[in-house]
CSV table of C-alpha atoms and ligand atoms in Angstrom, one decimal:
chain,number,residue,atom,x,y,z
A,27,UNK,CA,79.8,105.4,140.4
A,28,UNK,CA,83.2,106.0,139.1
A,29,UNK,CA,83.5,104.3,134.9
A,30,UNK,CA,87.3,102.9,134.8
A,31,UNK,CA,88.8,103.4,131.4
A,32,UNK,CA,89.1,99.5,131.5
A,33,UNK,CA,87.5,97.2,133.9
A,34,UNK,CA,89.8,93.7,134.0
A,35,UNK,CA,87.7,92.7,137.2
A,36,UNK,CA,84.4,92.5,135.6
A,37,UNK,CA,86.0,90.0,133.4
A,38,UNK,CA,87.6,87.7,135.5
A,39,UNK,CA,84.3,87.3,137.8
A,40,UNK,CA,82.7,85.4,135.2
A,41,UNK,CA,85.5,83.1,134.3
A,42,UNK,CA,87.2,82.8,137.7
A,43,UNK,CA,86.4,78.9,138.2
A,44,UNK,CA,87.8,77.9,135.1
A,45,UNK,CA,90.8,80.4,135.0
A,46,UNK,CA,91.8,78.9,138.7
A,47,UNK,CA,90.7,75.3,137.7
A,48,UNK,CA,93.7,75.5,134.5
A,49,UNK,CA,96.3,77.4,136.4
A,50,UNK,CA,96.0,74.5,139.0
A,51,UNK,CA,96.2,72.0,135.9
A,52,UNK,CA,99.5,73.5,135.0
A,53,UNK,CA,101.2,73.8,138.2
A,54,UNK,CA,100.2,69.9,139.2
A,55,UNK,CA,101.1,68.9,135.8
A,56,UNK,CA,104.6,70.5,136.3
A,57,UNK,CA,105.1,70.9,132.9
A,58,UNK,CA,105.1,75.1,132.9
A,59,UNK,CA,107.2,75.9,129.4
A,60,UNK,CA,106.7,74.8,126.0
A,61,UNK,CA,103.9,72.7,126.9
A,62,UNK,CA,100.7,71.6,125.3
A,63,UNK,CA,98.7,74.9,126.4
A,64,UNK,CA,101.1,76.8,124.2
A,65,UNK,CA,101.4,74.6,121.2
A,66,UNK,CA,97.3,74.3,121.5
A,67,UNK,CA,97.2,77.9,122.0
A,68,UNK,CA,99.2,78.5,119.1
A,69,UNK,CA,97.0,76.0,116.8
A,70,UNK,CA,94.0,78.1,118.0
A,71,UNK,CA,94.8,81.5,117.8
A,72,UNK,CA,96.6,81.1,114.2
A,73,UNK,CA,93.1,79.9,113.2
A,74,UNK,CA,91.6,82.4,114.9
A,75,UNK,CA,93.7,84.8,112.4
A,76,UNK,CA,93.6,82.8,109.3
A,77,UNK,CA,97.4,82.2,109.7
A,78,UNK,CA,99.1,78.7,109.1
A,79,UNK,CA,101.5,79.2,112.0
A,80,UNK,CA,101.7,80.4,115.1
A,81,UNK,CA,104.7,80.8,117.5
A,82,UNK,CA,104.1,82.1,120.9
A,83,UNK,CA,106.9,84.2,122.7
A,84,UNK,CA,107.0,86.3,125.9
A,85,UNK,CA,105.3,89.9,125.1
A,86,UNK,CA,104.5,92.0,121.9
A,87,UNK,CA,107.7,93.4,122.2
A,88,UNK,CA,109.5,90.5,121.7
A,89,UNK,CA,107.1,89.1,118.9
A,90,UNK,CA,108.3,92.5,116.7
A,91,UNK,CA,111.6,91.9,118.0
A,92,UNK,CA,112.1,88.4,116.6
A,93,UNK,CA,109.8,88.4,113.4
A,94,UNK,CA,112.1,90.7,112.0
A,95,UNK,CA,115.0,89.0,113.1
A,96,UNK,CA,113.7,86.0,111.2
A,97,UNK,CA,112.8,87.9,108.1
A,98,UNK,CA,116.4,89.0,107.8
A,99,UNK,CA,116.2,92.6,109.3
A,100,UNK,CA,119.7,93.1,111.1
A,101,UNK,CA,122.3,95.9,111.6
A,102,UNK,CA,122.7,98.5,108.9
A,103,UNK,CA,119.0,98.1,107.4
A,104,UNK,CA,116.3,100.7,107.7
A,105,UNK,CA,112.7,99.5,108.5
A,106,UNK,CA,109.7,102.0,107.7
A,107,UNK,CA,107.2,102.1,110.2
A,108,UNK,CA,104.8,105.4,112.3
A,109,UNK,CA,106.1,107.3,114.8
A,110,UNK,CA,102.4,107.2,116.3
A,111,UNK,CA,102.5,103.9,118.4
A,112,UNK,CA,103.5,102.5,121.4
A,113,UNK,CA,107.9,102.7,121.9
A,114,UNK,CA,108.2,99.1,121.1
A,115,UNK,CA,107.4,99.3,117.9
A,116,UNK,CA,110.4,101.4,117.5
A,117,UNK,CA,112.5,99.4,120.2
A,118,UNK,CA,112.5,96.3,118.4
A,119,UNK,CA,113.7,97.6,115.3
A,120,UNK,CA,116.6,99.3,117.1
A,121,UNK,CA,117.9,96.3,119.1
A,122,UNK,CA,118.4,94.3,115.9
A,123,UNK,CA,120.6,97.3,115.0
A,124,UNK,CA,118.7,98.5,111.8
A,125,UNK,CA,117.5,102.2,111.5
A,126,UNK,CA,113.7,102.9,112.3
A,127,UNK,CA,112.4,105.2,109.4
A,128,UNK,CA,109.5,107.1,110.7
A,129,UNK,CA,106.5,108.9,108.4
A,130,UNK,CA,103.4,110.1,109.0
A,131,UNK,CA,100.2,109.1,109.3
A,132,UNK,CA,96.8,108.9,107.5
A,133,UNK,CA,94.9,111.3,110.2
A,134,UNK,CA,91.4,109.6,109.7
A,135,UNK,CA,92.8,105.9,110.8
A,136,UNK,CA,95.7,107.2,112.9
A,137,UNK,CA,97.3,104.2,110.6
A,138,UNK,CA,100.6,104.3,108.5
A,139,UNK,CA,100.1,106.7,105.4
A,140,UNK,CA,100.6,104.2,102.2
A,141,UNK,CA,101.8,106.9,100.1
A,142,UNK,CA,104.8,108.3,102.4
A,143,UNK,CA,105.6,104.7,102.7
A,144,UNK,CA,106.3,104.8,99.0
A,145,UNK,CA,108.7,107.9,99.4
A,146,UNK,CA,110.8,106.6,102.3
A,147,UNK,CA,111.9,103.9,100.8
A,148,UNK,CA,116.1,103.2,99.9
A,149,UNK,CA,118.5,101.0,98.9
A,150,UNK,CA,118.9,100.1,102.5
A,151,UNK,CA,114.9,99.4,103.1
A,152,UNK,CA,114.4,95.9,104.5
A,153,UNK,CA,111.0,95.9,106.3
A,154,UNK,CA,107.6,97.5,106.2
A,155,UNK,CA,106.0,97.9,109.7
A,156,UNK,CA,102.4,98.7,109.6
A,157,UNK,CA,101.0,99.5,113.0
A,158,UNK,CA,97.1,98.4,113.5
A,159,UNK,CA,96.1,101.5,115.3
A,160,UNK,CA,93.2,101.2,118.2
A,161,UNK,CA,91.9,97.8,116.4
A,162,UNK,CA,91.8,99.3,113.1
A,163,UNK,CA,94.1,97.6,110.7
A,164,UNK,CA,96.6,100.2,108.3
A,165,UNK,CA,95.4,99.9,104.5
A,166,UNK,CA,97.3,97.0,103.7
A,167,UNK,CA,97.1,96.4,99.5
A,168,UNK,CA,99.2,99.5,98.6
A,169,UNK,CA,102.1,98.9,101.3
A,170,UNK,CA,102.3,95.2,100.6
A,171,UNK,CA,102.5,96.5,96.5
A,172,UNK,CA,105.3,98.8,97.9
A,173,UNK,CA,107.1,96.0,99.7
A,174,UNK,CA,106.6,93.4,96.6
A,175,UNK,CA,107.9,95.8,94.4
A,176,UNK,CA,111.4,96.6,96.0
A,177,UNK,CA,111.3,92.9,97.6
A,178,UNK,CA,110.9,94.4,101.1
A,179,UNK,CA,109.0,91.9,104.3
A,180,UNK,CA,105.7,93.5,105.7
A,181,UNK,CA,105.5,92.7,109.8
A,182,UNK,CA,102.2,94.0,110.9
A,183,UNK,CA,102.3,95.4,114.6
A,184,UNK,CA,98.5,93.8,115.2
A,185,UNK,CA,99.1,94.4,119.3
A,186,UNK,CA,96.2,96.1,118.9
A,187,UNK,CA,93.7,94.7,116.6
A,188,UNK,CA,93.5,90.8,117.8
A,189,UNK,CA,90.1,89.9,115.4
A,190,UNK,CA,90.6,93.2,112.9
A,191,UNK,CA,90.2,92.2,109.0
A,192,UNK,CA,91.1,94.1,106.4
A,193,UNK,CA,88.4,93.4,103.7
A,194,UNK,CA,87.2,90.4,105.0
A,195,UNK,CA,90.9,89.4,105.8
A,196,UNK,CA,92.4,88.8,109.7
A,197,UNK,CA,95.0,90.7,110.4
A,198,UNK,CA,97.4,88.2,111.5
A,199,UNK,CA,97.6,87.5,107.9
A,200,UNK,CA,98.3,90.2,105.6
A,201,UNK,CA,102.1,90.2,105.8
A,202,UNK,CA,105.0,88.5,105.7
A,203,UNK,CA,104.4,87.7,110.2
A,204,UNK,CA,102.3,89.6,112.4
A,205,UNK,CA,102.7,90.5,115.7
A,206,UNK,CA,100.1,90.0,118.7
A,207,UNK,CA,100.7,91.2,122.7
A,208,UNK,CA,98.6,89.5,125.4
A,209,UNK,CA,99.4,92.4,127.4
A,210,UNK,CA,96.4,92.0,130.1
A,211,UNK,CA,94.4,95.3,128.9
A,212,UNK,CA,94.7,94.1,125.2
A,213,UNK,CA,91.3,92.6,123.6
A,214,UNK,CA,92.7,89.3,124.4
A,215,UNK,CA,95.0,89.7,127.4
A,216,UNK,CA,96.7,87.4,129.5
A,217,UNK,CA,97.6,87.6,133.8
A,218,UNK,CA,100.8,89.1,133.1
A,219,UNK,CA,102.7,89.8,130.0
A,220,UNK,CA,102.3,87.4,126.7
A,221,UNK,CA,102.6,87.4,122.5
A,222,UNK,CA,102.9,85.7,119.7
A,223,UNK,CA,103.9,85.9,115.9
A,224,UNK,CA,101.8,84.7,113.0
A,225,UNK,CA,102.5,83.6,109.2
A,226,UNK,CA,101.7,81.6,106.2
A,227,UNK,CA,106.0,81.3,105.8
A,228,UNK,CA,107.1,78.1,107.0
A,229,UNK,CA,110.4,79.3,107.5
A,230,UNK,CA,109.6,82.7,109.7
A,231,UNK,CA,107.5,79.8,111.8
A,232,UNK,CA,110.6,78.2,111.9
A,233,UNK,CA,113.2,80.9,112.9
A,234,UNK,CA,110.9,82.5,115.4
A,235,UNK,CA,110.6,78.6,117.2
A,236,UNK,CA,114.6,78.8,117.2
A,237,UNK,CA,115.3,82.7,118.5
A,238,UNK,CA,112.3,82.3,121.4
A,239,UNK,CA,114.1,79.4,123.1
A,240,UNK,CA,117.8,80.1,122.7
A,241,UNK,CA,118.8,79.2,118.8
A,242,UNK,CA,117.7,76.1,120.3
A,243,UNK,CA,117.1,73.1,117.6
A,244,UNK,CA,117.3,69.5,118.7
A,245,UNK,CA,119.0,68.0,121.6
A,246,UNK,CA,121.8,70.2,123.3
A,247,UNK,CA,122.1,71.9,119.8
A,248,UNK,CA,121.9,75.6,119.3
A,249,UNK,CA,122.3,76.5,116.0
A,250,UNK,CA,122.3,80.4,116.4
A,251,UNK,CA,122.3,82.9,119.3
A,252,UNK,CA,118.7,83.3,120.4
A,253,UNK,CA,116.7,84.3,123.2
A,254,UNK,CA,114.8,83.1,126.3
A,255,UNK,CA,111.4,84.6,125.0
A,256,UNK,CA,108.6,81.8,125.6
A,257,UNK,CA,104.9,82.2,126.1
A,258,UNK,CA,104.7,79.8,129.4
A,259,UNK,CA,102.1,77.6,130.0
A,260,UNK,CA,100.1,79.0,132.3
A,261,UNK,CA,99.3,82.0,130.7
A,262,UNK,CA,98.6,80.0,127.6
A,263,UNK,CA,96.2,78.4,129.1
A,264,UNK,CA,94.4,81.1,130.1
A,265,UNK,CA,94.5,82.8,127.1
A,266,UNK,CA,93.1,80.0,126.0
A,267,UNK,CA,89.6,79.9,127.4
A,268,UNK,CA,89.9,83.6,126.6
A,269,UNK,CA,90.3,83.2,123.2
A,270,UNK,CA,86.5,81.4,122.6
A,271,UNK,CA,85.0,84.9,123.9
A,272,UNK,CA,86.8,86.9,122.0
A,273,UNK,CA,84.6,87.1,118.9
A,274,UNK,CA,81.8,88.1,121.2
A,275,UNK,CA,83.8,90.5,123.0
A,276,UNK,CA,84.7,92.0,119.9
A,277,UNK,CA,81.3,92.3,119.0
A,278,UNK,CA,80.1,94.0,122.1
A,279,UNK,CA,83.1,96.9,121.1
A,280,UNK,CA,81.6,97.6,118.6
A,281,UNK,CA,78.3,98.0,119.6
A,282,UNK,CA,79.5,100.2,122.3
A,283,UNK,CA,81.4,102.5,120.4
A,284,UNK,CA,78.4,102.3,117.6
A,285,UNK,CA,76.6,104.1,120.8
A,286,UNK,CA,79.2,106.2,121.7
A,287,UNK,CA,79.0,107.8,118.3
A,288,UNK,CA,75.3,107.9,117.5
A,289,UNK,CA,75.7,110.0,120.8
A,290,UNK,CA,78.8,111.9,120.4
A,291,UNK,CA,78.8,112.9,116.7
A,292,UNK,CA,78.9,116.5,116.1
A,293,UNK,CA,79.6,116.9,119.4
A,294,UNK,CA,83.2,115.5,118.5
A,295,UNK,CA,85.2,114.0,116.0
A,296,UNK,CA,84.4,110.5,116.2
A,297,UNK,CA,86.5,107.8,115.2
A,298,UNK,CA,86.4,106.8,111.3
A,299,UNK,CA,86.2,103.2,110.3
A,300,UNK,CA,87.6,103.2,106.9
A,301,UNK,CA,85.5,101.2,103.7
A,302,UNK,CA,88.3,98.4,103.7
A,303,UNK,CA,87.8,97.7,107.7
A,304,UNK,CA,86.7,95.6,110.2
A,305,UNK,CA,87.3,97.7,113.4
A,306,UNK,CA,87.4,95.8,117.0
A,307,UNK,CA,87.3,98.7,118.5
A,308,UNK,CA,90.9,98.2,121.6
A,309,UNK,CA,90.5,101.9,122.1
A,310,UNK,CA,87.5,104.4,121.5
A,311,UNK,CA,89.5,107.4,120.2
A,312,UNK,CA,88.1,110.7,120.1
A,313,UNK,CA,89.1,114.2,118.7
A,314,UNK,CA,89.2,117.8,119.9
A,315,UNK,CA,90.6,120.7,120.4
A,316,UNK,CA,89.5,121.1,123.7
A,317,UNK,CA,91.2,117.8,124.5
A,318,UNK,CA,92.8,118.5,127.8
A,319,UNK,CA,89.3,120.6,129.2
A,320,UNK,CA,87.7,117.3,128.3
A,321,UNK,CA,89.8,115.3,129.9
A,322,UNK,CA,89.3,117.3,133.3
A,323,UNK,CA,85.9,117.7,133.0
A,324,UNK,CA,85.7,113.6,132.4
A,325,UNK,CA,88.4,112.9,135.5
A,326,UNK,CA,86.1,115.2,137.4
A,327,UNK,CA,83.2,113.1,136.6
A,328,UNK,CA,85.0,110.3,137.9
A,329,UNK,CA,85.8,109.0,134.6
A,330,UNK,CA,88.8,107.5,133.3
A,331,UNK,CA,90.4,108.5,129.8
A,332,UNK,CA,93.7,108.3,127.9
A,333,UNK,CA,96.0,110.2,125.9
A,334,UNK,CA,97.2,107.5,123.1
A,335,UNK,CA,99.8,109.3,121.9
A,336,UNK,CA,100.1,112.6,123.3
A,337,UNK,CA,103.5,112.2,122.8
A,338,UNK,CA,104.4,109.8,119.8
A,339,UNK,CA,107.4,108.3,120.1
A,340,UNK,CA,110.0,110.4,118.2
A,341,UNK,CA,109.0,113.3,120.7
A,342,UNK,CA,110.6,110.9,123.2
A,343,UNK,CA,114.1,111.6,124.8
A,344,UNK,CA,115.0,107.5,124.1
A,345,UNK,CA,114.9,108.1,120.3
A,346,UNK,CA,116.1,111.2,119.7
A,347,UNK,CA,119.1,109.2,118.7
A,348,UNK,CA,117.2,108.2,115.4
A,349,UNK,CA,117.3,112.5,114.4
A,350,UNK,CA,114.1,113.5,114.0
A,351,UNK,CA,112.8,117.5,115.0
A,352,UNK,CA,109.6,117.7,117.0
A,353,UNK,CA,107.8,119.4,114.3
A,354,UNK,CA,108.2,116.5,111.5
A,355,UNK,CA,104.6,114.3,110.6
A,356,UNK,CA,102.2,117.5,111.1
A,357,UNK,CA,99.6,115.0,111.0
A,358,UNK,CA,101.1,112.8,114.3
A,359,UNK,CA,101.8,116.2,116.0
A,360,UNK,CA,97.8,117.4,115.6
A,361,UNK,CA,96.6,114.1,116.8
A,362,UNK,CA,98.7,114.2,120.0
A,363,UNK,CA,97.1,117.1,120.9
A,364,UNK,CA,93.7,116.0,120.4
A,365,UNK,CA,93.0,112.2,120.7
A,366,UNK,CA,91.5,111.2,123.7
A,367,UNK,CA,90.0,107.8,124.8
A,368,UNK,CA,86.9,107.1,126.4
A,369,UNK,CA,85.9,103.5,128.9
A,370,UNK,CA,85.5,100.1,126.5
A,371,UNK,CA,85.6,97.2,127.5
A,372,UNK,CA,83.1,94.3,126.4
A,373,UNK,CA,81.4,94.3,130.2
A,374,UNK,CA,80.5,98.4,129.8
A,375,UNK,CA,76.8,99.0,129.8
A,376,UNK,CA,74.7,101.1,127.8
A,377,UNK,CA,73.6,103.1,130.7
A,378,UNK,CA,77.6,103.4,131.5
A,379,UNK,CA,78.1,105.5,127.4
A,380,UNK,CA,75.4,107.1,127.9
A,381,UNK,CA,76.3,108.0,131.5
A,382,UNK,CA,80.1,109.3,129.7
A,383,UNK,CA,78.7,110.6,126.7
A,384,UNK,CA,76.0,113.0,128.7
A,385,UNK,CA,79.5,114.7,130.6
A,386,UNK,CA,80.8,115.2,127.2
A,387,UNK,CA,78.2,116.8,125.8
A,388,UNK,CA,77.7,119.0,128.8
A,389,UNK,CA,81.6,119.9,128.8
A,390,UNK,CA,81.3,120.8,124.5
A,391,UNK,CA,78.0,122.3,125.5
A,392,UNK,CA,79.0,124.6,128.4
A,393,UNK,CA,82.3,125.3,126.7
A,394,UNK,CA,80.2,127.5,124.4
A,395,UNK,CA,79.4,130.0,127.4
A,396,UNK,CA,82.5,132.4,128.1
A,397,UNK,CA,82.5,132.2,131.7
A,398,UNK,CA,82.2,128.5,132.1
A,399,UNK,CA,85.0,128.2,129.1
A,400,UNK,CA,87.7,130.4,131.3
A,401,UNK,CA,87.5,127.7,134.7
A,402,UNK,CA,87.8,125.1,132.5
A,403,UNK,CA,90.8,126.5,130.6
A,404,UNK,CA,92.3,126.6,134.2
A,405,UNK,CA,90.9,122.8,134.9
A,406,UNK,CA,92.9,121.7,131.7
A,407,UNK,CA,96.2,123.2,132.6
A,408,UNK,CA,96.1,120.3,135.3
A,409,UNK,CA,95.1,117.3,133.3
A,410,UNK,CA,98.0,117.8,130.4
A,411,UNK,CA,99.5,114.9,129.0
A,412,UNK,CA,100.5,112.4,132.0
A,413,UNK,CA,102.1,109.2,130.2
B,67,PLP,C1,101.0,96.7,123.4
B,67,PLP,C2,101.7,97.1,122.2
B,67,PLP,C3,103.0,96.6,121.9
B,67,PLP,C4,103.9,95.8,122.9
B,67,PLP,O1,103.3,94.7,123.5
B,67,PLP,P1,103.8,94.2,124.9
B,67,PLP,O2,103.1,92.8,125.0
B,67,PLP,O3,103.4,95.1,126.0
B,67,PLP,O4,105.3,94.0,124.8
B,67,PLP,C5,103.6,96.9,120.7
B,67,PLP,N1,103.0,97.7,119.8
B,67,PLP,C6,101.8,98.2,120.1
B,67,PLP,C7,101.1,99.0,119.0
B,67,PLP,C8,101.1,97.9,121.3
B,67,PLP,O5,99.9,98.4,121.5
């Protein structure tokens, strides 16, 4: 039987009833925007992340885009953030019309490197953007010392690490906002595309309220130009009866990838969960240098893996306009040639690692004979990098 890298079915079978049940509550109600799914949603999953606020908007993207709008990034400013994430990251910092500042990476957590952070900063600086890598959370204390110190906002990019903590912290909480996706293959995902922004600041709560629904502020006033950015009802209120599995999903990552790596380690690089984290585990990354003969011999096996980022974002033709060289952050550049992601998801089975991890070891195993080595070297020349 095939493994999928992710298996959104499994998910829905056991929820179905109740998912159908609150979309038809919605649709009869009539009431499909700014409803009371979203501001219940929003009560919930700022809780959830020990944040006072909550603001739900239409998609990770735009929750970047509009917390640092409302914490006063605009054109002319530079924000620091990784060139190892997903293109939004960057994209949001860009249409506000500030500069993206990239640096490199810590290459155990795959997180932003605190201490380039320091290096890159200017007169111009605005905004610190910390991306939680693969549901690990960057190592906040230092950069939020950095950003205190020049008077600079910290917007965490926590797309990926919905439940993460940082020494007994959410993220969600460890900035200035944070930013969440409900993208559907995210922890918590939604039927279609979904975010929201957290804080403790009243007035980021505030400002992202106004941008999401068109500088809109009482009755037939719009007070600035916004956008039409709102986390509609019925995907609130799904993500709502997500949201009470989601601590036990979480846990069940984790116990899977504790499995994968009892089985996998010195085999091959397995991922590091730093002192300070809590790690929930969105993506089980691995490391080698025979990433692309591993990812054959896994597609062979019928198994599905990823390449997050085998090509990090300022190797992309969109942002060559921000001027950097291919060869700049030596530690992003080694990674995208040797992560690779194996099947999580919480409904994966034990039998299902131990089914993957027995074709890895085979593949690292067999990779030692010279004969075997050569046909997979021709394998791997067809299972490059596809984005
Ligand atoms: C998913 C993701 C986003 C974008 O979220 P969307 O909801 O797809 O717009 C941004 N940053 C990171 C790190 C992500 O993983």
């Amino acid at each position: 039987m095939p493994i999928p890298l992710v298996d959104l079915r499994a998910q829905y079978d056991g929820l179905r009833d109740e998912i159908i049940a609150a979309i038809d509550e919605c649709i009869s109600s009539t009431q499909l925007l700014l409803g009371p799914n979203m501001t219940a949603f929003e009560e919930e999953f700022a809780q959830f992340c020990d944040a006072k606020h909550g603001v739900g908007v239409a998609s990770g993207t735009d929750a970047l885009q509009l917390a640092l709008e409302a914490v006063g990034v605009g054109p002319g400013d530079e924000v620091i953030t990784v060139s190892y994430t997903f293109i939004a990251t960057l994209e949001a910092i860009a249409h506000l019309g500030a500069d993206p500042v990239l640096v490199d990476i810590d290459p155990r957590t795959y997180c932003i490197d605190p201490n380039q952070v320091a290096d890159a900063v200017t007169p111009r600086t605005k905004a610190i953007v910390p991306v939680h890598l693969y549901g690990q959370t960057a190592d906040m204390d230092p950069i939020c010392e950095i950003a205190e110190a020049h008077g600079l906002a910290v917007v965490e990019d926590a797309c990926q690490a919905q439940g993460a903590s940082y020494k007994g912290q959410r993220a969600g909480s460890l900035g200035d906002a944070a930013c969440f996706s409900f993208y559907f293959s995210k922890n918590l995902g939604a039927y279609g595309d979904g975010g929201l922004v957290t804080t403790n600041r009243p007035d980021v709560a505030e400002q992202v309220r106004q941008l999401r629904h068109h500088g809109h502020d009482s009755k037939y006033m719009h007070v600035r130009l916004g956008y039409n950015s709102r986390l509609d009802e019925i995907q609130a209120a799904i993500l709502r009866i997500k949201l009470r599995h989601l601590e036990r999903w979480n846990a069940r990552r984790q116990e899977l990838a504790a499995l994968y790596t009892e089985l996998l380690s010195g085999l091959v690089e397995t991922p590091y969960v730093a002192d300070y984290a809590e790690h929930v585990f969105h993506l089980y990354t691995l490391r080698t240098p025979d990433r692309d003969g591993l990812a054959a011999a896994l597609r062979d096996a019928g198994i599905g893996c990823a390449m997050h980022y085998c090509r990090p974002a300022h190797w992309q033709p969109a942002c060559e306009q921000f001027g950097y060289q291919r060869g700049d952050f030596p530690h992003i550049g080694a990674a995208a040639e040797e992560v690779l992601q194996l099947p999580i998801y919480p409904e994966l089975t034990e039998h299902q690692v131990h089914q993957v991890a027995s074709v890895v070891e085979s593949h690292v195993k067999s990779r030692a004979r010279p004969a075997a080595f050569a046909a997979q070297q021709a394998a791997s020349a067809s299972a490059a990098c596809v984005p």
